Amino acid sequence: MIRFVLDKPPAVGTTAAGQEIALGGFSGLRYLGTSPEGKLRFLTLTDRGPNADEYEVGEETHRPFLIPDYQPRLIFLEADITAGTLTVEKQILLTRPAGKKFSGLPQRKGMEVPVTAQGETLPFDPQGGDTEGVGLMPDGSFWIAEEYGPSLLHFSAAGELVETLKPGNGLPKVLENRRLNRGFEGFAVDGNIGYAIVQSPLDNPVSKGAKNSKDSRIVRIIAVDLEEKRTEAQYAYILESSKTDKIGDLAVEAPGVLLVVERDGKAGPKSSKKVFRVKLEGATNLQLLSDRVVGKGGSLELTKPEALAKLKITPVAKEEVVDLTRAGILPEKVEGIDIAGDYLAFCTDNDFGLAGGLDRKTGLAELKEEKPMLFLLPKEVWRK
């Protein structure tokens, strides 16, 4: 295993309390080939920006945004195996038409309430996005999966928002029942088909405290025709066990074959993080089933995996490829995966070096030493 650390990430801004925040929060990964000098080139992106742990105010969940005007961005990385270095090649800041900044603020009431470090309410942004997964198209444009809607966002090669697919408009309406902060987490493109995967089971039907989501092990994979702007298929993916309750990312290995990162919320040698090979062939296309089963208020997420056969549903077939913890990849948030030649590559989300804690009187955030990392696993570890 080869590990790279982004030792000197550039600054992305300063908080109101005067703390300088460095680039981080990487999520999603695409391998772009080698540079003329033989360096491995990758594309990743940041999520919605530097934030602290949420807290409850009455029935609302408040989320502190430490740099409220932070602009999510695409990051191009270069990994030099000989020198053991990881560097930022360039950044593309995401924008809306007419050059307006694209923001990471929540979209509407019912989502987390955005606040400043000291608790002052920030406005919702109907076009904001918590960007988590990325696909690069042949024309140089980008499709990005985000968690809020959840939605798929199409950006030009220059990073300008072109179009949006959202629940009820290109995507299944039931996706609106995603658990808070658990929308699309992984995304990859194969030809004209984009594969998006929800981070955790939908809270469907909607339940108090997202109980139905937390009790379920069924996660949905959505296959979208990016040319026709419509959902072609939905598939049921079964989480391995209660040890892993969320998805990290996915990549395309071959037509109809995906690699999926499944993880828990822990770091270190006792954490649980694995990669599974997923085969779509033979799995039931949920898109063809009744809304009583797969629509809003349907029974799919309430169904135990062993009872799916009674509904005539075959989930995707999966097999373990590699145990990342045993391979030495120990950060909590493994949120990017792609095949890089003979290597299997991963990137991690370090939360912009923030530990989550926040003094709401001073606005000072708790920091941690973790920096963005990239890992390469050689073929003998993962190709079986």
CSV table of C-alpha atoms in Angstrom, one decimal:
chain,number,residue,atom,x,y,z
A,1,MET,CA,0.0,0.0,0.0
A,2,ILE,CA,1.2,3.5,-0.9
A,3,ARG,CA,0.1,6.5,1.1
A,4,PHE,CA,0.3,10.1,0.1
A,5,VAL,CA,-0.4,13.1,2.3
A,6,LEU,CA,-1.3,16.6,1.0
A,7,ASP,CA,1.3,18.2,3.3
A,8,LYS,CA,0.8,21.8,2.4
A,9,PRO,CA,-2.8,22.3,1.4
A,10,PRO,CA,-3.6,25.9,0.3
A,11,ALA,CA,-5.9,28.0,2.5
A,12,VAL,CA,-9.5,28.3,1.5
A,13,GLY,CA,-10.5,31.1,3.9
A,14,THR,CA,-10.5,32.5,7.4
A,15,THR,CA,-13.3,32.1,9.9
A,16,ALA,CA,-14.8,35.0,11.7
A,17,ALA,CA,-12.7,34.1,14.8
A,18,GLY,CA,-9.5,34.4,12.7
A,19,GLN,CA,-8.7,30.7,12.2
A,20,GLU,CA,-7.2,30.0,8.7
A,21,ILE,CA,-8.8,26.9,7.1
A,22,ALA,CA,-6.8,24.7,4.7
A,23,LEU,CA,-8.2,22.9,1.6
A,24,GLY,CA,-9.7,19.5,2.5
A,25,GLY,CA,-13.1,17.8,2.6
A,26,PHE,CA,-12.3,15.6,-0.4
A,27,SER,CA,-15.1,13.4,-1.7
A,28,GLY,CA,-15.3,11.4,-4.9
A,29,LEU,CA,-12.4,10.4,-7.0
A,30,ARG,CA,-11.6,9.9,-10.7
A,31,TYR,CA,-8.4,8.8,-12.2
A,32,LEU,CA,-7.3,10.9,-15.2
A,33,GLY,CA,-4.2,9.0,-16.3
A,34,THR,CA,-0.5,10.1,-16.1
A,35,SER,CA,1.2,13.4,-16.7
A,36,PRO,CA,4.1,13.7,-19.2
A,37,GLU,CA,6.4,13.4,-16.2
A,38,GLY,CA,4.8,10.1,-15.2
A,39,LYS,CA,2.8,11.4,-12.2
A,40,LEU,CA,-0.7,10.0,-11.5
A,41,ARG,CA,-3.4,12.5,-12.1
A,42,PHE,CA,-6.7,12.5,-10.2
A,43,LEU,CA,-9.9,14.6,-10.0
A,44,THR,CA,-11.8,15.0,-6.7
A,45,LEU,CA,-14.0,17.7,-5.2
A,46,THR,CA,-14.8,19.3,-1.9
A,47,ASP,CA,-18.0,18.9,-0.1
A,48,ARG,CA,-20.1,21.9,1.1
A,49,GLY,CA,-17.3,23.5,3.1
A,50,PRO,CA,-15.9,23.8,6.6
A,51,ASN,CA,-18.6,23.2,9.3
A,52,ALA,CA,-18.9,22.2,12.9
A,53,ASP,CA,-21.1,19.6,14.6
A,54,GLU,CA,-24.8,20.1,14.4
A,55,TYR,CA,-26.9,20.9,17.4
A,56,GLU,CA,-30.6,20.9,18.2
A,57,VAL,CA,-32.7,24.0,18.8
A,58,GLY,CA,-36.3,23.0,19.5
A,59,GLU,CA,-37.2,20.7,16.6
A,60,GLU,CA,-34.6,22.2,14.3
A,61,THR,CA,-31.1,20.9,13.6
A,62,HIS,CA,-28.7,23.8,13.3
A,63,ARG,CA,-25.4,23.4,11.4
A,64,PRO,CA,-22.6,26.0,11.9
A,65,PHE,CA,-20.9,27.0,8.6
A,66,LEU,CA,-17.5,28.5,9.6
A,67,ILE,CA,-16.9,30.1,6.2
A,68,PRO,CA,-20.5,30.8,5.0
A,69,ASP,CA,-19.5,32.0,1.5
A,70,TYR,CA,-17.3,29.0,0.8
A,71,GLN,CA,-17.4,27.9,-2.8
A,72,PRO,CA,-17.3,24.1,-3.4
A,73,ARG,CA,-14.7,23.2,-6.0
A,74,LEU,CA,-13.1,20.6,-8.2
A,75,ILE,CA,-9.6,19.7,-7.3
A,76,PHE,CA,-7.0,18.2,-9.7
A,77,LEU,CA,-4.3,16.3,-7.9
A,78,GLU,CA,-0.9,14.8,-8.9
A,79,ALA,CA,0.7,11.9,-7.1
A,80,ASP,CA,4.4,11.3,-7.6
A,81,ILE,CA,5.1,7.7,-6.6
A,82,THR,CA,8.9,8.2,-6.9
A,83,ALA,CA,9.0,11.3,-4.7
A,84,GLY,CA,6.1,10.2,-2.5
A,85,THR,CA,4.4,13.5,-2.9
A,86,LEU,CA,0.8,14.7,-3.4
A,87,THR,CA,0.2,18.2,-4.8
A,88,VAL,CA,-2.7,20.3,-6.0
A,89,GLU,CA,-2.4,20.9,-9.8
A,90,LYS,CA,-5.4,23.3,-10.1
A,91,GLN,CA,-8.8,24.1,-8.7
A,92,ILE,CA,-12.0,25.0,-10.5
A,93,LEU,CA,-14.5,26.9,-8.3
A,94,LEU,CA,-18.1,26.0,-9.0
A,95,THR,CA,-20.4,28.8,-10.2
A,96,ARG,CA,-23.9,29.5,-11.4
A,97,PRO,CA,-24.8,31.3,-14.6
A,98,ALA,CA,-23.6,34.9,-14.8
A,99,GLY,CA,-20.6,34.1,-12.6
A,100,LYS,CA,-22.6,33.8,-9.3
A,101,LYS,CA,-21.0,31.7,-6.7
A,102,PHE,CA,-22.2,28.2,-6.1
A,103,SER,CA,-22.7,27.6,-2.4
A,104,GLY,CA,-22.8,24.7,0.0
A,105,LEU,CA,-25.6,26.1,2.1
A,106,PRO,CA,-28.8,23.9,2.7
A,107,GLN,CA,-31.6,24.5,0.2
A,108,ARG,CA,-34.8,24.9,2.2
A,109,LYS,CA,-36.7,24.6,5.4
A,110,GLY,CA,-36.8,21.0,6.6
A,111,MET,CA,-33.1,20.5,6.0
A,112,GLU,CA,-30.4,21.6,8.5
A,113,VAL,CA,-30.7,25.3,9.4
A,114,PRO,CA,-27.5,27.0,8.4
A,115,VAL,CA,-26.0,29.3,11.0
A,116,THR,CA,-22.7,31.2,11.6
A,117,ALA,CA,-20.2,30.0,14.2
A,118,GLN,CA,-21.9,32.0,16.8
A,119,GLY,CA,-25.4,30.8,15.9
A,120,GLU,CA,-26.7,33.6,13.7
A,121,THR,CA,-29.1,32.3,11.1
A,122,LEU,CA,-27.9,32.2,7.5
A,123,PRO,CA,-30.3,32.2,4.5
A,124,PHE,CA,-31.2,29.0,2.8
A,125,ASP,CA,-29.9,28.7,-0.8
A,126,PRO,CA,-32.4,26.9,-3.1
A,127,GLN,CA,-29.5,26.1,-5.5
A,128,GLY,CA,-26.9,25.1,-2.8
A,129,GLY,CA,-25.3,21.7,-2.9
A,130,ASP,CA,-23.4,19.3,-0.6
A,131,THR,CA,-21.2,18.0,-3.4
A,132,GLU,CA,-20.0,14.4,-2.8
A,133,GLY,CA,-19.4,12.5,-6.1
A,134,VAL,CA,-18.1,13.4,-9.5
A,135,GLY,CA,-18.0,12.1,-13.1
A,136,LEU,CA,-16.0,13.5,-16.0
A,137,MET,CA,-17.6,13.5,-19.4
A,138,PRO,CA,-15.9,13.2,-22.8
A,139,ASP,CA,-16.7,16.9,-23.6
A,140,GLY,CA,-14.8,18.0,-20.4
A,141,SER,CA,-18.0,18.8,-18.5
A,142,PHE,CA,-18.7,17.3,-15.1
A,143,TRP,CA,-21.7,15.6,-13.4
A,144,ILE,CA,-21.7,16.0,-9.7
A,145,ALA,CA,-23.9,14.1,-7.1
A,146,GLU,CA,-25.0,16.1,-4.1
A,147,GLU,CA,-26.7,15.2,-0.8
A,148,TYR,CA,-29.3,17.8,-0.1
A,149,GLY,CA,-31.9,17.1,-2.9
A,150,PRO,CA,-30.4,14.7,-3.5
A,151,SER,CA,-29.7,15.8,-7.0
A,152,LEU,CA,-27.3,15.4,-10.0
A,153,LEU,CA,-25.7,18.7,-11.2
A,154,HIS,CA,-24.2,19.2,-14.6
A,155,PHE,CA,-21.4,21.7,-14.8
A,156,SER,CA,-19.5,22.9,-17.8
A,157,ALA,CA,-15.8,22.4,-18.2
A,158,ALA,CA,-15.3,25.8,-16.7
A,159,GLY,CA,-17.3,24.9,-13.6
A,160,GLU,CA,-20.6,26.7,-14.4
A,161,LEU,CA,-23.9,25.0,-13.5
A,162,VAL,CA,-25.7,24.0,-16.7
A,163,GLU,CA,-28.6,21.8,-15.5
A,164,THR,CA,-30.0,19.9,-12.5
A,165,LEU,CA,-31.7,16.6,-12.2
A,166,LYS,CA,-33.7,16.2,-8.9
A,167,PRO,CA,-36.4,14.0,-7.4
A,168,GLY,CA,-39.5,14.3,-9.6
A,169,ASN,CA,-37.5,15.8,-12.4
A,170,GLY,CA,-35.2,13.1,-13.8
A,171,LEU,CA,-34.8,11.2,-10.5
A,172,PRO,CA,-37.3,9.1,-8.5
A,173,LYS,CA,-39.5,11.2,-6.2
A,174,VAL,CA,-38.9,8.8,-3.3
A,175,LEU,CA,-35.3,10.1,-3.0
A,176,GLU,CA,-36.8,13.1,-1.1
A,177,ASN,CA,-37.1,10.7,1.8
A,178,ARG,CA,-33.4,10.5,2.2
A,179,ARG,CA,-32.3,10.7,5.8
A,180,LEU,CA,-31.0,14.1,6.9
A,181,ASN,CA,-27.4,14.6,5.6
A,182,ARG,CA,-27.5,11.1,3.9
A,183,GLY,CA,-28.4,11.8,0.3
A,184,PHE,CA,-26.2,10.8,-2.7
A,185,GLU,CA,-22.7,9.9,-1.5
A,186,GLY,CA,-21.1,8.1,-4.5
A,187,PHE,CA,-21.3,8.7,-8.2
A,188,ALA,CA,-19.6,7.3,-11.3
A,189,VAL,CA,-20.2,7.4,-15.1
A,190,ASP,CA,-20.1,4.6,-17.6
A,191,GLY,CA,-20.8,5.9,-21.1
A,192,ASN,CA,-24.1,7.8,-20.9
A,193,ILE,CA,-25.2,6.1,-17.7
A,194,GLY,CA,-24.5,7.7,-14.3
A,195,TYR,CA,-24.6,5.5,-11.3
A,196,ALA,CA,-25.5,7.3,-8.0
A,197,ILE,CA,-25.7,5.6,-4.6
A,198,VAL,CA,-27.5,6.9,-1.5
A,199,GLN,CA,-25.3,7.1,1.6
A,200,SER,CA,-27.7,5.2,3.9
A,201,PRO,CA,-31.1,3.6,3.5
A,202,LEU,CA,-34.0,6.0,2.8
A,203,ASP,CA,-36.2,7.0,5.7
A,204,ASN,CA,-39.2,5.5,3.9
A,205,PRO,CA,-41.9,5.9,5.1
A,206,VAL,CA,-40.7,9.0,7.0
A,207,SER,CA,-40.3,8.2,10.7
A,208,LYS,CA,-39.5,9.9,13.9
A,209,GLY,CA,-35.7,10.1,14.4
A,210,ALA,CA,-35.2,8.4,11.0
A,211,LYS,CA,-35.9,5.1,12.7
A,212,ASN,CA,-36.9,3.4,9.4
A,213,SER,CA,-33.6,4.4,7.9
A,214,LYS,CA,-31.6,3.3,10.8
A,215,ASP,CA,-33.3,-0.1,11.0
A,216,SER,CA,-32.9,-0.9,7.3
A,217,ARG,CA,-30.0,-2.4,5.4
A,218,ILE,CA,-31.3,-1.7,1.9
A,219,VAL,CA,-29.5,1.1,0.0
A,220,ARG,CA,-30.6,2.2,-3.4
A,221,ILE,CA,-28.4,2.5,-6.5
A,222,ILE,CA,-29.8,4.8,-9.2
A,223,ALA,CA,-28.9,4.4,-12.8
A,224,VAL,CA,-29.6,7.6,-14.8
A,225,ASP,CA,-29.4,8.2,-18.6
A,226,LEU,CA,-27.5,11.4,-18.6
A,227,GLU,CA,-28.3,12.2,-22.3
A,228,GLU,CA,-32.1,11.5,-21.9
A,229,LYS,CA,-32.2,13.0,-18.4
A,230,ARG,CA,-34.2,10.2,-16.9
A,231,THR,CA,-33.8,7.3,-14.5
A,232,GLU,CA,-33.4,4.0,-16.2
A,233,ALA,CA,-33.1,1.7,-13.2
A,234,GLN,CA,-33.0,1.4,-9.4
A,235,TYR,CA,-31.3,-1.5,-7.6
A,236,ALA,CA,-31.4,-2.8,-4.0
A,237,TYR,CA,-27.9,-3.0,-2.4
A,238,ILE,CA,-27.7,-4.8,1.0
A,239,LEU,CA,-25.4,-3.3,3.6
A,240,GLU,CA,-23.1,-6.1,4.9
A,241,SER,CA,-23.9,-5.7,8.6
A,242,SER,CA,-24.8,-3.3,11.3
A,243,LYS,CA,-21.1,-2.5,11.6
A,244,THR,CA,-21.2,-0.5,8.4
A,245,ASP,CA,-24.1,1.9,8.1
A,246,LYS,CA,-23.0,4.1,5.2
A,247,ILE,CA,-21.5,4.2,1.7
A,248,GLY,CA,-18.2,6.0,0.9
A,249,ASP,CA,-18.2,6.1,-2.9
A,250,LEU,CA,-18.4,3.9,-6.0
A,251,ALA,CA,-16.5,3.3,-9.2
A,252,VAL,CA,-17.1,1.4,-12.4
A,253,GLU,CA,-14.9,-1.6,-12.9
A,254,ALA,CA,-16.6,-3.0,-16.1
A,255,PRO,CA,-20.0,-2.6,-17.8
A,256,GLY,CA,-22.6,-3.5,-15.1
A,257,VAL,CA,-19.9,-4.0,-12.5
A,258,LEU,CA,-19.3,-1.5,-9.7
A,259,LEU,CA,-16.9,-1.2,-6.8
A,260,VAL,CA,-18.5,0.1,-3.7
A,261,VAL,CA,-16.9,1.4,-0.5
A,262,GLU,CA,-18.9,0.5,2.6
A,263,ARG,CA,-17.9,2.0,5.9
A,264,ASP,CA,-18.7,2.9,9.5
A,265,GLY,CA,-18.1,6.2,11.3
A,266,LYS,CA,-14.9,5.2,13.1
A,267,ALA,CA,-11.2,5.6,12.5
A,268,GLY,CA,-8.3,3.3,13.4
A,269,PRO,CA,-7.6,-0.4,13.5
A,270,LYS,CA,-11.0,-1.3,15.0
A,271,SER,CA,-13.0,0.5,12.3
A,272,SER,CA,-14.9,-1.3,9.5
A,273,LYS,CA,-14.3,-0.3,5.9
A,274,LYS,CA,-14.5,-2.7,2.9
A,275,VAL,CA,-14.8,-2.6,-0.8
A,276,PHE,CA,-17.3,-4.8,-2.6
A,277,ARG,CA,-17.6,-5.8,-6.2
A,278,VAL,CA,-21.3,-5.4,-7.2
A,279,LYS,CA,-22.8,-7.0,-10.3
A,280,LEU,CA,-26.1,-5.5,-11.6
A,281,GLU,CA,-26.9,-8.3,-14.0
A,282,GLY,CA,-29.7,-10.4,-12.7
A,283,ALA,CA,-30.8,-7.8,-10.1
A,284,THR,CA,-34.4,-6.6,-10.1
A,285,ASN,CA,-35.0,-3.2,-11.7
A,286,LEU,CA,-37.0,-1.5,-8.9
A,287,GLN,CA,-38.1,1.2,-11.4
A,288,LEU,CA,-40.5,-1.4,-12.8
A,289,LEU,CA,-42.2,-2.2,-9.5
A,290,SER,CA,-45.3,-0.7,-7.9
A,291,ASP,CA,-45.1,2.5,-5.8
A,292,ARG,CA,-46.6,0.5,-3.0
A,293,VAL,CA,-43.2,-1.2,-2.8
A,294,VAL,CA,-40.6,1.3,-4.0
A,295,GLY,CA,-42.4,4.7,-4.0
A,296,LYS,CA,-43.0,7.2,-1.2
A,297,GLY,CA,-44.4,5.3,1.8
A,298,GLY,CA,-43.5,2.0,0.1
A,299,SER,CA,-42.4,-1.2,1.9
A,300,LEU,CA,-39.0,-1.7,0.4
A,301,GLU,CA,-36.9,-0.1,3.2
A,302,LEU,CA,-39.0,-1.8,5.8
A,303,THR,CA,-38.3,-5.3,4.4
A,304,LYS,CA,-35.7,-7.5,5.9
A,305,PRO,CA,-33.1,-8.6,3.3
A,306,GLU,CA,-34.1,-12.3,3.7
A,307,ALA,CA,-37.7,-11.4,2.9
A,308,LEU,CA,-37.0,-9.6,-0.4
A,309,ALA,CA,-37.7,-12.8,-2.4
A,310,LYS,CA,-41.3,-12.8,-1.2
A,311,LEU,CA,-41.6,-9.4,-3.0
A,312,LYS,CA,-39.9,-11.0,-6.1
A,313,ILE,CA,-36.9,-8.7,-5.6
A,314,THR,CA,-33.4,-9.8,-6.3
A,315,PRO,CA,-30.7,-7.4,-4.9
A,316,VAL,CA,-27.4,-6.8,-6.6
A,317,ALA,CA,-24.9,-9.6,-6.2
A,318,LYS,CA,-21.8,-8.5,-4.2
A,319,GLU,CA,-18.5,-10.0,-3.1
A,320,GLU,CA,-15.8,-8.6,-0.9
A,321,VAL,CA,-12.8,-7.3,-2.7
A,322,VAL,CA,-10.6,-6.0,0.1
A,323,ASP,CA,-10.8,-5.1,3.8
A,324,LEU,CA,-9.4,-1.6,3.8
A,325,THR,CA,-8.8,-1.6,7.6
A,326,ARG,CA,-6.6,-4.7,7.3
A,327,ALA,CA,-4.9,-3.1,4.3
A,328,GLY,CA,-3.9,-0.2,6.5
A,329,ILE,CA,-6.3,2.5,5.4
A,330,LEU,CA,-7.4,3.8,8.8
A,331,PRO,CA,-8.9,7.3,8.4
A,332,GLU,CA,-12.6,7.5,9.3
A,333,LYS,CA,-14.0,8.9,6.0
A,334,VAL,CA,-12.9,7.0,2.9
A,335,GLU,CA,-15.0,8.9,0.4
A,336,GLY,CA,-13.4,8.4,-3.0
A,337,ILE,CA,-12.5,5.3,-5.0
A,338,ASP,CA,-11.3,4.6,-8.6
A,339,ILE,CA,-9.2,2.2,-10.6
A,340,ALA,CA,-5.8,3.8,-11.5
A,341,GLY,CA,-4.1,1.3,-13.8
A,342,ASP,CA,-3.2,-1.7,-11.7
A,343,TYR,CA,-3.9,0.3,-8.5
A,344,LEU,CA,-7.1,0.8,-6.6
A,345,ALA,CA,-7.0,4.4,-5.4
A,346,PHE,CA,-8.8,6.0,-2.5
A,347,CYS,CA,-9.0,9.5,-1.1
A,348,THR,CA,-10.1,10.6,2.4
A,349,ASP,CA,-12.3,13.4,3.7
A,350,ASN,CA,-10.5,15.2,6.6
A,351,ASP,CA,-13.3,17.6,7.3
A,352,PHE,CA,-11.0,20.6,6.4
A,353,GLY,CA,-8.9,19.8,9.5
A,354,LEU,CA,-11.9,20.4,11.8
A,355,ALA,CA,-12.7,18.1,14.7
A,356,GLY,CA,-16.3,19.2,15.0
A,357,GLY,CA,-16.3,21.0,18.3
A,358,LEU,CA,-17.1,24.7,18.5
A,359,ASP,CA,-17.2,27.4,21.1
A,360,ARG,CA,-20.3,29.3,20.1
A,361,LYS,CA,-19.4,32.3,22.3
A,362,THR,CA,-16.0,32.9,20.6
A,363,GLY,CA,-16.6,31.2,17.3
A,364,LEU,CA,-13.4,29.2,17.8
A,365,ALA,CA,-13.5,25.7,16.2
A,366,GLU,CA,-11.7,22.6,17.5
A,367,LEU,CA,-9.0,21.6,15.0
A,368,LYS,CA,-7.3,18.2,14.3
A,369,GLU,CA,-4.0,17.3,12.6
A,370,GLU,CA,-5.5,15.1,9.9
A,371,LYS,CA,-4.7,16.1,6.4
A,372,PRO,CA,-6.2,14.9,3.0
A,373,MET,CA,-4.7,11.6,2.0
A,374,LEU,CA,-4.6,9.4,-1.1
A,375,PHE,CA,-4.0,5.6,-1.0
A,376,LEU,CA,-3.0,3.2,-3.7
A,377,LEU,CA,-3.5,-0.6,-3.3
A,378,PRO,CA,-1.5,-2.7,-5.8
A,379,LYS,CA,-3.3,-5.3,-7.9
A,380,GLU,CA,-2.1,-8.3,-5.9
A,381,VAL,CA,-4.2,-6.9,-3.0
A,382,TRP,CA,-7.5,-6.3,-4.7
A,383,ARG,CA,-7.6,-8.1,-8.1
A,384,LYS,CA,-8.6,-11.7,-7.4
